[in-house]
Amino acid sequence: MTESFWTRVGLRVATWVVLAFLYVPLLILIIYAFNPSRLQAWPPSGFTLHWFAETAGNPGVREALATSVLAGLGATGVALVLGTLAALAVHRFEFFGRETISFLFVLPIALPGVVTGIALRTTFQTAGIDFGLFTIIVGHATFCVVIAYNNVIARLRRLPRTPEEASADLGADTWTTFRRITLPSIGTALLSGGLLAFALSFDEIIVTNFTAGPGTMTIPMWILSAIRRPTELPVVNVVAFVLILVSTIPVYLAQRIGGDRTH
Amino acid sequence: MRLEGIRKEYAEVEAVAGIDLEIGAGEFFSMLGPSGSGKTTTLRMIAGFERPTQGRILLDGRDVTALAPFDRDVNTVFQDYALFPHMTVAENVAYGLVVRRVAADERRRRVDEALRMVRLSDHHRRRPSQLSGGQRQRVALARALVNRPRVLLLDEPLGALDLKLREEMQIELKAIQQQVGITFVYVTHDQEEALTMSDRLAVFNAGRIEQIGTPADVYEHPTSTFVASFVGTSNLLTGDAARAVIGSDGIFTVRPEKIRIADRAADAAVGEIAVDGTIREVVYIGPDTRYIVSLDSGGELVVTRQNLETSSMEALATQGRPVRLLWQRRHVLSLARSEDAVGETEEEETTP
């Protein structure tokens, strides 16, 4: 392709504008996390790690972080088990309405979080379940299951069936075949699905707001409440910075693992 | 092993249309046929991956039709080898012993023995991905043989190998089979492979068995047009040509290597049939030359001749020459028309 000089310059500028649009706000946030001044004014008045220490000592942050981690692990665990089972069922067996069921598994990710949230809230109230960590986990699991399901079924569709047949042929019953042959071959898909699910759960706020109840707070919820208190802003910056790391690293790892590597 | 009235239907399609078969202990038995003839489906039913729609499968007199693959004393070598990619060669071979809880020291001994048999003794710790196609094939074989099954099923195991390696493995497979004395049931679409290795073979066509017999039997006495054309060159004489050459109606065949070519003046010896024709085409194929001769009475015969004295130039120069073909009457075989004989029926149906 031969573009004119000005087309090339134009495209190059556009690329940088888009990148700036996406990343300058993140950069500013990160810079303020190291700014000694409690006021968010430009230019920053120096460099300090003081807010990191203060964040680490903040009981609200620590509690919210613990809740977020537990919710993430719980939702990921539930999602991996249910997602894998669902993927195996849909992949293995021919049954009436299989395509519909496959579609229904994936649909929740397209539903607005508000809808999922309010639907779950209504259900929990109807069933008389107390709001707390458990309800957060259930809420997060609704979209984490989709991630796990998609990852596992994509892998299963690429895998040849004959190794499983060979295993059965060599005397292994169904469970042994699953444990020794199927599970190792979907292992990396589970890992990458798990990482993605955890990252999604960790920064989720909409569904969480509906399912958390008054006493429980995750990290994103804590940030939302803290930005209204100007004295806490530097801590918010630090937390947000940590959140950037916690949510991008798993996604990056998941892509590296999940990417189709042939031996 | 015995198959009784085996049928298999998928949705509307009948893949196997009633098969009766008895395979003796220690026999090298081949199932030969084109793709879609039901041979692989039959093998998969013996292995237990598919349940027959009808019929029984007996192993040593025991009905195994309803048993799961892991409850049958049968092992399979798959066409794509189906090795476990996350295990080493030794772990692959040991798999059947591990899941059947064979003690560790006996396991090690038998794995060593199996790998020695397929000449892969130095490859214990390799991964399947580090092996060549031929080596993977051997691992698949060792992995099945190590369990000492009553019957070993092989699904076109040499299909993915190149010609040279395939010929080597044919000899090796046959030697291993004789050494271990296990019944081999071998699926292939390669007639030469089936003829070389088998004690007996079954020719499959459209979900049925056309003929069962020893290689010599099937090659020299094909009973149907399908077998005659699938195993070897067909050389069919039908209609006018049959009446003119043989003297009666029907379908007849004569193998191309039984025919000799002479000039028009040659006299037929006692018991010989003589037919005049013209050499239409000469195909030089190294050790032999193949002559395609148009008969004066209609039809065509293929004649192969070893290049004993002829050079390629001499052979090719015979094109267009009028000749007389001679062969002994006893080499003429009468055939039954097969349902879906390749080419034949189709042609007749389309020409009004």
Coordinates of C-alpha atoms in Angstrom, one line a residue:
Chain A
M1 CA 0.0 0.0 0.0
T2 CA 1.2 3.4 -0.8
E3 CA -0.4 6.2 1.1
S4 CA 0.4 9.8 0.6
F5 CA 2.8 11.5 3.1
W6 CA -0.1 13.4 4.8
T7 CA -2.2 10.2 5.2
R8 CA 0.7 8.6 7.0
V9 CA 1.3 11.6 9.2
G10 CA -2.5 11.8 9.9
L11 CA -2.7 8.1 10.9
R12 CA 0.3 8.3 13.1
V13 CA -1.1 11.3 14.9
A14 CA -4.4 9.6 15.3
T15 CA -2.7 6.6 16.9
W16 CA -1.0 8.7 19.4
V17 CA -4.1 10.7 20.2
V18 CA -6.0 7.5 20.9
L19 CA -3.2 6.1 23.1
A20 CA -3.0 9.4 25.0
F21 CA -6.8 9.4 25.4
L22 CA -6.6 5.9 26.9
Y23 CA -3.5 6.2 29.1
V24 CA -3.0 9.8 30.2
P25 CA -5.7 9.6 32.9
L26 CA -4.1 6.4 34.2
L27 CA -0.7 8.1 34.2
I28 CA -2.0 11.1 36.1
L29 CA -3.5 8.9 38.7
I30 CA -0.2 7.0 39.1
I31 CA 1.7 10.3 39.4
Y32 CA -0.6 11.6 42.1
A33 CA -0.1 8.4 44.1
F34 CA 3.5 9.5 44.6
N35 CA 2.6 13.2 45.2
P36 CA 3.4 14.4 48.8
S37 CA 0.7 17.0 48.6
R38 CA -2.8 16.0 49.9
L39 CA -4.3 18.4 47.3
Q40 CA -4.4 17.1 43.7
A41 CA -2.8 20.1 42.0
W42 CA -0.5 20.2 39.1
P43 CA 2.5 20.1 39.1
P44 CA 3.2 17.5 41.8
S45 CA 5.2 18.9 44.7
G46 CA 7.7 16.1 45.0
F47 CA 8.0 12.3 45.4
T48 CA 6.9 10.2 48.3
L49 CA 6.0 6.7 49.3
H50 CA 4.2 8.0 52.3
W51 CA 0.7 7.3 51.0
F52 CA 1.6 3.7 50.4
A53 CA 2.4 3.3 54.1
E54 CA -0.7 5.1 55.0
T55 CA -2.8 2.9 52.7
A56 CA -1.3 -0.2 54.1
G57 CA -2.3 0.9 57.6
N58 CA -5.8 1.9 56.7
P59 CA -8.2 -0.6 58.3
G60 CA -11.0 0.2 55.8
V61 CA -8.7 -0.6 52.9
R62 CA -7.4 -3.7 54.5
E63 CA -10.9 -5.0 55.2
A64 CA -12.1 -4.2 51.7
L65 CA -9.1 -5.8 50.1
A66 CA -9.6 -9.0 52.1
T67 CA -13.3 -9.1 51.0
S68 CA -12.3 -8.5 47.3
V69 CA -9.7 -11.3 47.4
L70 CA -12.1 -13.7 49.0
A71 CA -14.9 -12.8 46.7
G72 CA -12.5 -13.1 43.7
L73 CA -11.2 -16.5 44.8
G74 CA -14.7 -17.8 45.7
A75 CA -16.3 -16.6 42.4
T76 CA -13.4 -18.0 40.4
G77 CA -13.6 -21.4 42.1
V78 CA -17.3 -21.7 41.6
A79 CA -16.9 -20.5 38.0
L80 CA -14.2 -23.0 37.2
V81 CA -16.1 -26.0 38.5
L82 CA -19.5 -25.1 37.0
G83 CA -18.0 -23.7 33.8
T84 CA -15.9 -26.9 33.2
L85 CA -18.8 -29.2 33.9
A86 CA -21.1 -27.2 31.6
A87 CA -18.5 -27.1 28.8
L88 CA -18.0 -30.9 29.1
A89 CA -21.7 -31.5 29.0
V90 CA -22.3 -29.3 26.0
H91 CA -19.2 -30.6 24.2
R92 CA -19.7 -34.3 24.9
F93 CA -23.3 -35.0 24.6
E94 CA -25.8 -34.6 21.8
F95 CA -29.0 -33.5 23.4
F96 CA -32.1 -31.7 22.4
G97 CA -31.6 -27.9 22.7
R98 CA -27.9 -28.1 23.1
E99 CA -27.2 -25.0 21.0
T100 CA -29.8 -23.0 23.0
I101 CA -28.2 -24.1 26.2
S102 CA -24.8 -23.1 25.0
F103 CA -26.2 -19.7 24.1
L104 CA -27.9 -19.3 27.5
F105 CA -24.6 -20.0 29.3
V106 CA -23.0 -17.0 27.5
L107 CA -25.9 -14.6 27.5
P108 CA -25.4 -13.2 31.1
I109 CA -22.2 -11.5 30.0
A110 CA -24.3 -9.4 27.6
L111 CA -26.9 -8.5 30.2
P112 CA -26.4 -5.1 31.8
G113 CA -24.9 -5.4 35.3
V114 CA -27.8 -3.4 36.7
V115 CA -30.2 -6.1 35.5
T116 CA -28.2 -8.9 36.9
G117 CA -27.7 -7.0 40.1
I118 CA -31.3 -6.2 40.7
A119 CA -32.5 -9.7 39.7
L120 CA -30.1 -11.3 42.1
R121 CA -31.0 -8.8 44.9
T122 CA -34.7 -9.6 44.4
T123 CA -34.0 -13.3 44.4
F124 CA -31.9 -13.2 47.6
Q125 CA -34.5 -11.2 49.3
T126 CA -37.3 -13.5 48.3
A127 CA -35.2 -16.5 49.4
G128 CA -34.4 -14.8 52.7
I129 CA -30.6 -15.0 52.2
D130 CA -28.6 -12.4 54.2
F131 CA -26.4 -10.1 52.1
G132 CA -22.7 -10.4 52.6
L133 CA -19.6 -12.1 51.1
F134 CA -21.6 -15.2 50.0
T135 CA -24.1 -13.1 48.0
I136 CA -21.2 -11.2 46.4
I137 CA -19.6 -14.5 45.4
V138 CA -22.8 -15.7 43.8
G139 CA -23.2 -12.4 42.0
H140 CA -19.7 -12.5 40.6
A141 CA -19.9 -16.1 39.7
T142 CA -22.7 -15.3 37.2
F143 CA -20.3 -13.6 34.8
C144 CA -17.2 -15.6 35.9
V145 CA -18.9 -18.8 34.8
V146 CA -19.1 -17.5 31.3
I147 CA -15.4 -16.8 31.2
A148 CA -14.5 -20.3 32.4
Y149 CA -17.1 -21.9 30.2
N150 CA -15.9 -20.1 27.1
N151 CA -12.2 -20.9 27.8
V152 CA -12.8 -24.6 28.4
I153 CA -15.2 -25.2 25.5
A154 CA -12.8 -23.5 23.1
R155 CA -10.1 -25.8 24.2
L156 CA -12.2 -28.9 24.1
R157 CA -13.3 -28.1 20.5
R158 CA -9.6 -28.0 19.5
L159 CA -8.6 -31.2 21.3
P160 CA -8.7 -34.5 19.4
R161 CA -11.1 -37.1 20.9
T162 CA -8.8 -40.1 20.3
P163 CA -6.6 -39.7 23.4
E164 CA -9.6 -40.1 25.6
E165 CA -10.7 -43.1 23.5
A166 CA -7.2 -44.5 23.8
S167 CA -7.3 -44.0 27.6
A168 CA -10.7 -45.9 27.8
D169 CA -9.3 -48.5 25.5
L170 CA -6.3 -49.0 27.8
G171 CA -8.5 -49.8 30.7
A172 CA -9.2 -46.4 32.4
D173 CA -12.7 -45.8 33.6
T174 CA -14.4 -42.4 32.8
W175 CA -13.2 -40.7 36.0
T176 CA -9.6 -41.9 35.5
T177 CA -9.7 -40.7 31.9
F178 CA -10.9 -37.3 33.0
R179 CA -8.3 -36.9 35.7
R180 CA -5.3 -38.2 33.8
I181 CA -6.0 -37.2 30.2
T182 CA -8.8 -34.5 29.9
L183 CA -7.8 -32.4 32.9
P184 CA -4.1 -32.0 32.0
S185 CA -5.1 -31.1 28.5
I186 CA -7.5 -28.3 29.5
G187 CA -5.2 -27.2 32.4
T188 CA -3.9 -24.1 30.8
A189 CA -7.4 -23.1 29.6
L190 CA -8.5 -23.4 33.2
L191 CA -5.6 -21.3 34.4
S192 CA -6.1 -18.5 31.9
G193 CA -9.9 -18.6 32.5
G194 CA -9.4 -18.5 36.2
L195 CA -7.0 -15.5 36.0
L196 CA -9.5 -13.6 33.8
A197 CA -12.4 -14.4 36.0
F198 CA -10.5 -13.2 39.1
A199 CA -9.5 -10.0 37.4
L200 CA -13.1 -9.4 36.3
S201 CA -14.4 -10.1 39.8
F202 CA -11.8 -7.9 41.5
D203 CA -12.9 -4.6 39.8
E204 CA -16.6 -5.4 39.5
I205 CA -18.8 -2.7 41.1
I206 CA -22.3 -2.7 39.6
V207 CA -23.5 -6.2 40.6
T208 CA -21.5 -5.9 43.8
N209 CA -23.4 -2.8 44.8
F210 CA -26.7 -4.7 44.6
T211 CA -25.5 -7.9 46.3
A212 CA -23.1 -6.6 49.0
G213 CA -25.4 -5.5 51.7
P214 CA -24.7 -2.8 54.2
G215 CA -21.8 -4.3 56.2
T216 CA -19.6 -5.6 53.4
M217 CA -17.4 -3.6 51.1
T218 CA -15.1 -4.5 48.2
I219 CA -12.1 -2.4 47.0
P220 CA -14.0 -0.7 44.2
M221 CA -16.9 0.1 46.6
W222 CA -14.4 1.5 49.1
I223 CA -12.9 3.8 46.4
L224 CA -16.4 5.0 45.4
S225 CA -17.1 5.9 49.0
A226 CA -13.7 7.4 49.7
I227 CA -13.6 9.9 46.8
R228 CA -16.3 11.8 48.6
R229 CA -13.9 12.4 51.5
P230 CA -11.1 14.8 50.3
T231 CA -8.7 13.7 53.0
E232 CA -8.7 10.1 51.7
L233 CA -7.9 11.1 48.1
P234 CA -4.2 10.2 48.2
V235 CA -5.1 6.8 49.6
V236 CA -7.6 6.3 46.8
N237 CA -4.9 7.1 44.3
V238 CA -2.6 4.4 45.8
V239 CA -5.5 1.9 45.9
A240 CA -6.4 2.6 42.3
F241 CA -2.7 2.2 41.3
V242 CA -2.7 -1.2 43.0
L243 CA -6.0 -2.1 41.3
I244 CA -4.4 -1.3 37.9
L245 CA -1.7 -3.8 38.6
V246 CA -3.9 -6.5 40.1
S247 CA -6.3 -6.4 37.1
T248 CA -3.9 -6.0 34.2
I249 CA -1.3 -8.6 35.3
P250 CA -3.7 -11.5 35.3
V251 CA -5.2 -10.5 31.9
Y252 CA -1.7 -10.3 30.5
L253 CA -0.8 -13.7 32.0
A254 CA -4.1 -15.2 30.8
Q255 CA -3.4 -14.2 27.3
R256 CA 0.1 -15.6 27.3
I257 CA -1.1 -18.9 28.7
G258 CA -4.3 -19.2 26.8
G259 CA -2.7 -18.2 23.5
D260 CA -2.6 -21.1 21.2
R261 CA 0.8 -22.6 21.7
T262 CA 1.6 -25.7 19.7
H263 CA 4.3 -27.8 21.3
Chain B
M1 CA -13.6 -63.6 18.1
R2 CA -17.0 -63.7 16.4
L3 CA -19.3 -61.0 15.0
E4 CA -22.9 -62.1 14.5
G5 CA -25.2 -60.1 12.3
I6 CA -23.6 -56.8 13.2
R7 CA -25.5 -53.7 11.9
K8 CA -24.9 -50.0 12.7
E9 CA -27.1 -47.1 11.7
Y10 CA -26.3 -43.4 12.2
A11 CA -29.5 -41.4 11.9
E12 CA -30.7 -42.4 8.5
V13 CA -27.5 -43.9 7.2
E14 CA -26.6 -47.6 7.4
A15 CA -22.9 -47.7 7.9
V16 CA -22.6 -51.4 8.5
A17 CA -25.3 -53.6 6.9
G18 CA -25.1 -57.0 8.5
I19 CA -21.7 -58.6 9.1
D20 CA -20.9 -62.1 10.2
L21 CA -17.2 -62.9 10.8
E22 CA -15.1 -65.3 12.7
I23 CA -11.5 -64.5 13.5
G24 CA -9.2 -67.2 14.9
A25 CA -6.8 -66.9 17.8
G26 CA -3.4 -65.6 16.7
E27 CA -4.6 -64.7 13.2
F28 CA -3.5 -61.6 11.3
F29 CA -6.9 -60.6 9.9
S30 CA -7.3 -57.6 7.6
M31 CA -10.5 -55.6 6.8
L32 CA -9.9 -54.1 3.4
G33 CA -12.2 -51.6 1.7
P34 CA -12.5 -48.1 0.4
S35 CA -13.4 -45.3 2.8
G36 CA -17.0 -45.4 3.9
S37 CA -17.2 -49.1 3.4
G38 CA -17.8 -49.8 7.1
K39 CA -14.5 -51.3 8.1
T40 CA -13.5 -48.6 10.6
T41 CA -17.0 -48.6 12.1
T42 CA -16.8 -52.4 12.5
L43 CA -13.4 -52.0 14.2
R44 CA -14.8 -49.3 16.5
M45 CA -17.6 -51.6 17.5
I46 CA -15.2 -54.3 18.4
A47 CA -13.2 -51.8 20.5
G48 CA -16.4 -50.7 22.2
F49 CA -16.4 -47.1 21.1
E50 CA -19.7 -47.7 19.1
R51 CA -22.6 -49.8 20.1
P52 CA -24.0 -51.9 17.2
T53 CA -27.6 -51.2 16.3
Q54 CA -28.1 -55.0 16.0
G55 CA -26.0 -58.1 16.4
R56 CA -23.5 -59.6 18.9
I57 CA -19.8 -59.4 19.4
L58 CA -18.2 -62.4 21.1
L59 CA -14.7 -62.6 22.5
D60 CA -13.6 -66.0 23.5
G61 CA -17.2 -67.1 23.6
R62 CA -18.2 -64.2 25.9
D63 CA -20.7 -61.7 24.7
V64 CA -19.0 -58.3 25.0
T65 CA -21.5 -56.3 22.9
A66 CA -22.6 -54.1 25.8
L67 CA -19.3 -53.8 27.6
A68 CA -17.5 -50.4 27.8
P69 CA -14.1 -50.2 26.1
F70 CA -12.2 -50.4 29.4
D71 CA -13.9 -53.7 30.2
R72 CA -12.8 -55.5 27.0
D73 CA -9.6 -57.4 26.6
V74 CA -8.9 -55.6 23.4
N75 CA -6.5 -52.7 22.6
T76 CA -6.4 -50.3 19.7
V77 CA -3.7 -48.6 17.7
F78 CA -5.3 -45.4 16.4
Q79 CA -4.8 -43.9 13.0
D80 CA -3.6 -40.6 14.5
Y81 CA -1.7 -42.6 17.2
A82 CA -3.6 -40.7 20.0
L83 CA -0.5 -40.5 22.2
F84 CA -0.9 -38.5 25.4
P85 CA 1.1 -35.3 24.7
H86 CA 1.7 -34.4 28.4
M87 CA 3.4 -37.7 29.1
T88 CA 6.8 -39.2 28.2
V89 CA 7.1 -42.2 25.9
A90 CA 7.6 -44.5 28.9
E91 CA 4.6 -43.0 30.7
N92 CA 2.5 -43.4 27.6
V93 CA 3.4 -47.1 27.3
A94 CA 2.9 -47.6 31.1
Y95 CA -0.5 -46.0 31.1
G96 CA -2.5 -49.2 30.6
L97 CA -0.5 -50.9 33.4
V98 CA -0.9 -48.0 35.7
V99 CA -4.6 -47.7 35.4
R100 CA -4.9 -51.5 35.9
R101 CA -2.7 -51.2 39.0
V102 CA 0.2 -53.5 37.9
A103 CA 3.0 -53.4 40.5
A104 CA 5.8 -50.8 39.8
D105 CA 8.7 -53.2 39.2
E106 CA 6.7 -55.5 36.8
R107 CA 5.4 -52.4 35.1
R108 CA 9.0 -51.2 34.5
R109 CA 10.0 -54.5 33.2
R110 CA 7.1 -54.8 30.7
V111 CA 7.5 -51.2 29.5
D112 CA 11.2 -51.9 28.8
E113 CA 10.3 -55.1 27.0
A114 CA 7.7 -53.4 24.9
L115 CA 9.9 -50.5 23.9
R116 CA 12.7 -52.9 23.1
M117 CA 10.3 -54.8 20.8
V118 CA 9.5 -51.7 18.8
R119 CA 13.2 -50.6 18.9
L120 CA 12.7 -47.5 21.0
S121 CA 14.8 -48.4 24.0
D122 CA 16.6 -45.1 24.2
H123 CA 13.5 -43.0 24.0
H124 CA 11.9 -43.5 27.4
R125 CA 12.1 -39.9 28.5
R126 CA 11.1 -38.2 25.2
R127 CA 7.8 -36.5 24.7
P128 CA 5.6 -37.6 21.7
S129 CA 6.2 -34.1 20.2
Q130 CA 9.9 -34.9 19.9
L131 CA 9.4 -38.1 17.9
S132 CA 9.1 -38.7 14.2
G133 CA 5.9 -40.1 12.7
G134 CA 7.3 -43.6 12.5
Q135 CA 8.5 -43.4 16.1
R136 CA 5.1 -42.2 17.3
Q137 CA 3.6 -45.1 15.5
R138 CA 5.9 -47.5 17.4
V139 CA 5.0 -45.9 20.7
A140 CA 1.3 -46.4 19.9
L141 CA 2.0 -50.0 19.1
A142 CA 4.1 -50.6 22.3
R143 CA 1.4 -48.9 24.4
A144 CA -1.2 -51.3 23.1
L145 CA 0.9 -54.4 23.2
V146 CA 2.3 -53.9 26.7
N147 CA -1.2 -54.9 28.0
R148 CA -1.0 -58.3 26.3
P149 CA -4.6 -58.0 25.0
R150 CA -6.3 -61.0 23.4
V151 CA -7.0 -59.0 20.3
L152 CA -5.1 -55.9 18.9
L153 CA -7.1 -53.6 16.7
L154 CA -5.2 -51.5 14.2
D155 CA -7.0 -48.7 12.4
E156 CA -4.9 -47.8 9.3
P157 CA -1.9 -47.4 11.5
L158 CA 0.5 -46.8 8.6
G159 CA -1.7 -44.4 6.8
A160 CA 0.3 -41.3 7.8
L161 CA 3.7 -42.7 7.0
D162 CA 5.6 -42.3 3.7
L163 CA 5.9 -45.2 1.4
K164 CA 9.4 -46.4 2.3
L165 CA 8.7 -46.3 6.1
R166 CA 5.3 -48.0 5.4
E167 CA 6.9 -50.9 3.7
E168 CA 9.4 -51.3 6.6
M169 CA 6.7 -51.2 9.2
Q170 CA 4.6 -53.7 7.3
I171 CA 7.4 -56.3 7.7
E172 CA 8.0 -55.3 11.2
L173 CA 4.4 -55.4 12.2
K174 CA 4.1 -58.9 10.8
A175 CA 7.2 -60.0 12.6
I176 CA 5.9 -58.6 15.9
Q177 CA 2.6 -60.2 15.4
Q178 CA 4.2 -63.6 14.9
Q179 CA 6.5 -63.0 17.9
V180 CA 3.7 -62.1 20.4
G181 CA 1.0 -64.4 18.9
I182 CA -1.8 -62.0 19.5
T183 CA -4.7 -61.8 17.1
F184 CA -4.4 -58.7 14.9
V185 CA -7.4 -57.1 13.3
Y186 CA -6.0 -54.7 10.8
V187 CA -8.1 -52.0 8.9
T188 CA -6.7 -50.7 5.7
H189 CA -7.7 -49.3 2.3
D190 CA -4.4 -50.4 0.8
Q191 CA -4.8 -53.7 -1.0
E192 CA -1.1 -54.3 -1.2
E193 CA -0.8 -53.9 2.6
A194 CA -3.6 -56.3 3.1
L195 CA -2.2 -58.9 0.7
T196 CA 1.3 -58.7 2.2
M197 CA 0.5 -59.0 5.9
S198 CA -2.7 -60.9 6.4
D199 CA -3.4 -64.6 7.0
R200 CA -6.9 -63.9 5.9
L201 CA -8.7 -60.8 4.8
A202 CA -12.3 -59.5 4.4
V203 CA -13.1 -57.2 1.5
F204 CA -15.7 -54.5 2.6
N205 CA -18.0 -52.7 0.2
A206 CA -21.0 -50.5 1.2
G207 CA -21.3 -51.9 4.7
R208 CA -21.1 -55.5 3.7
I209 CA -18.4 -58.1 3.3
E210 CA -17.9 -59.1 -0.3
Q211 CA -15.4 -61.9 0.2
I212 CA -13.4 -63.5 3.0
G213 CA -10.3 -65.6 2.3
T214 CA -6.5 -65.9 2.2
P215 CA -4.7 -63.2 0.2
A216 CA -4.0 -65.7 -2.6
D217 CA -7.6 -66.8 -2.6
V218 CA -9.0 -63.3 -2.8
Y219 CA -6.5 -62.2 -5.4
E220 CA -6.7 -65.2 -7.7
H221 CA -10.3 -66.1 -7.2
P222 CA -12.3 -62.9 -6.6
T223 CA -16.0 -63.8 -6.5
S224 CA -17.4 -60.4 -7.4
T225 CA -16.7 -57.5 -9.7
F226 CA -16.0 -55.3 -6.7
V227 CA -13.3 -57.5 -5.3
A228 CA -11.7 -58.1 -8.7
S229 CA -11.4 -54.3 -9.3
F230 CA -10.5 -53.3 -5.7
V231 CA -7.9 -56.0 -5.2
G232 CA -5.7 -55.7 -8.2
T233 CA -6.5 -54.4 -11.7
S234 CA -10.1 -55.3 -12.7
N235 CA -9.7 -56.4 -16.4
L236 CA -13.4 -57.1 -16.8
L237 CA -14.9 -58.7 -19.9
T238 CA -18.6 -58.0 -20.2
G239 CA -21.3 -58.0 -22.9
D240 CA -20.2 -58.4 -26.5
A241 CA -16.5 -58.8 -25.5
A242 CA -17.5 -61.6 -23.1
R243 CA -19.5 -63.4 -25.8
A244 CA -16.8 -63.0 -28.4
V245 CA -13.8 -63.9 -26.2
I246 CA -15.2 -66.4 -23.7
G247 CA -18.2 -67.6 -25.7
S248 CA -20.9 -66.9 -23.1
D249 CA -22.8 -64.2 -21.4
G250 CA -21.6 -62.9 -18.0
I251 CA -18.8 -61.0 -16.4
F252 CA -15.3 -62.4 -16.6
T253 CA -11.9 -61.3 -15.5
V254 CA -8.3 -62.3 -16.1
R255 CA -5.4 -60.9 -14.1
P256 CA -3.0 -58.8 -16.2
E257 CA 0.1 -60.8 -15.4
K258 CA -1.5 -64.0 -16.7
I259 CA -1.8 -62.7 -20.3
R260 CA 1.1 -62.8 -22.8
I261 CA 1.4 -60.6 -25.8
A262 CA 2.4 -62.1 -29.2
D263 CA 2.2 -61.1 -32.8
R264 CA -0.9 -61.8 -34.9
A265 CA 0.5 -64.9 -36.4
A266 CA 1.0 -66.7 -33.1
D267 CA -1.0 -69.9 -32.5
A268 CA -2.9 -70.7 -29.3
A269 CA -1.5 -73.6 -27.4
V270 CA -3.8 -76.3 -26.0
G271 CA -6.2 -74.8 -23.4
E272 CA -5.3 -71.3 -24.4
I273 CA -7.6 -68.4 -25.4
A274 CA -6.4 -66.1 -28.2
V275 CA -7.8 -62.6 -28.8
D276 CA -6.8 -60.0 -31.2
G277 CA -6.4 -56.3 -30.4
T278 CA -4.3 -53.2 -30.7
I279 CA -2.0 -51.7 -28.1
R280 CA -3.6 -48.4 -27.3
E281 CA -1.3 -47.2 -24.6
V282 CA 2.0 -48.2 -23.0
V283 CA 2.8 -47.3 -19.4
Y284 CA 6.4 -47.9 -18.3
I285 CA 6.6 -48.5 -14.5
G286 CA 10.2 -49.5 -13.8
P287 CA 10.2 -53.3 -13.2
D288 CA 7.1 -53.8 -15.3
T289 CA 5.4 -52.3 -18.3
R290 CA 1.6 -52.0 -18.5
Y291 CA 0.0 -52.4 -21.9
I292 CA -3.6 -51.3 -22.4
V293 CA -5.0 -53.3 -25.3
S294 CA -8.2 -52.4 -27.2
L295 CA -9.8 -55.6 -28.3
D296 CA -11.2 -56.0 -31.8
S297 CA -14.3 -57.4 -30.3
G298 CA -14.8 -54.4 -28.1
G299 CA -13.6 -53.8 -24.5
E300 CA -10.1 -53.4 -23.2
L301 CA -7.6 -55.5 -21.3
V302 CA -4.6 -54.5 -19.3
V303 CA -1.5 -56.7 -19.6
T304 CA 1.5 -56.3 -17.4
R305 CA 4.8 -57.7 -18.4
Q306 CA 8.1 -57.8 -16.5
N307 CA 10.8 -55.9 -18.3
L308 CA 13.0 -59.0 -18.6
E309 CA 14.6 -58.1 -21.9
T310 CA 12.7 -55.1 -23.1
S311 CA 14.1 -51.6 -22.6
S312 CA 11.7 -48.7 -22.0
M313 CA 12.3 -47.5 -25.6
E314 CA 11.4 -50.8 -27.1
A315 CA 8.4 -51.1 -24.8
L316 CA 7.1 -47.6 -25.7
A317 CA 7.6 -48.2 -29.4
T318 CA 5.0 -51.0 -29.4
Q319 CA 2.2 -48.5 -29.1
G320 CA -0.4 -48.8 -31.9
R321 CA 0.8 -52.2 -32.9
P322 CA -1.7 -55.0 -33.6
V323 CA -1.2 -57.9 -31.3
R324 CA -2.7 -61.2 -30.2
L325 CA -3.3 -61.8 -26.5
L326 CA -3.0 -65.3 -25.2
W327 CA -3.8 -66.8 -21.8
Q328 CA -4.8 -70.1 -20.3
R329 CA -8.5 -70.8 -20.0
R330 CA -8.2 -71.8 -16.4
H331 CA -7.2 -68.2 -15.5
V332 CA -10.5 -66.9 -16.6
L333 CA -12.8 -66.2 -13.6
S334 CA -16.5 -65.7 -13.7
L335 CA -17.7 -62.9 -11.4
A336 CA -21.0 -61.9 -9.7
R337 CA -22.0 -58.3 -10.2
S338 CA -21.5 -56.3 -7.0
E339 CA -24.2 -53.8 -5.9
D340 CA -22.0 -50.8 -6.0
A341 CA -19.1 -51.9 -8.2
V342 CA -16.8 -49.0 -8.9
G343 CA -17.7 -47.3 -12.1
E344 CA -19.5 -50.3 -13.7
T345 CA -23.1 -50.0 -12.7
E346 CA -23.0 -46.2 -12.7
E347 CA -22.0 -46.1 -16.3
E348 CA -24.7 -48.6 -17.3
E349 CA -27.3 -46.6 -15.5
T350 CA -26.5 -43.3 -17.1
T351 CA -26.3 -44.6 -20.7
P352 CA -29.8 -45.3 -22.1

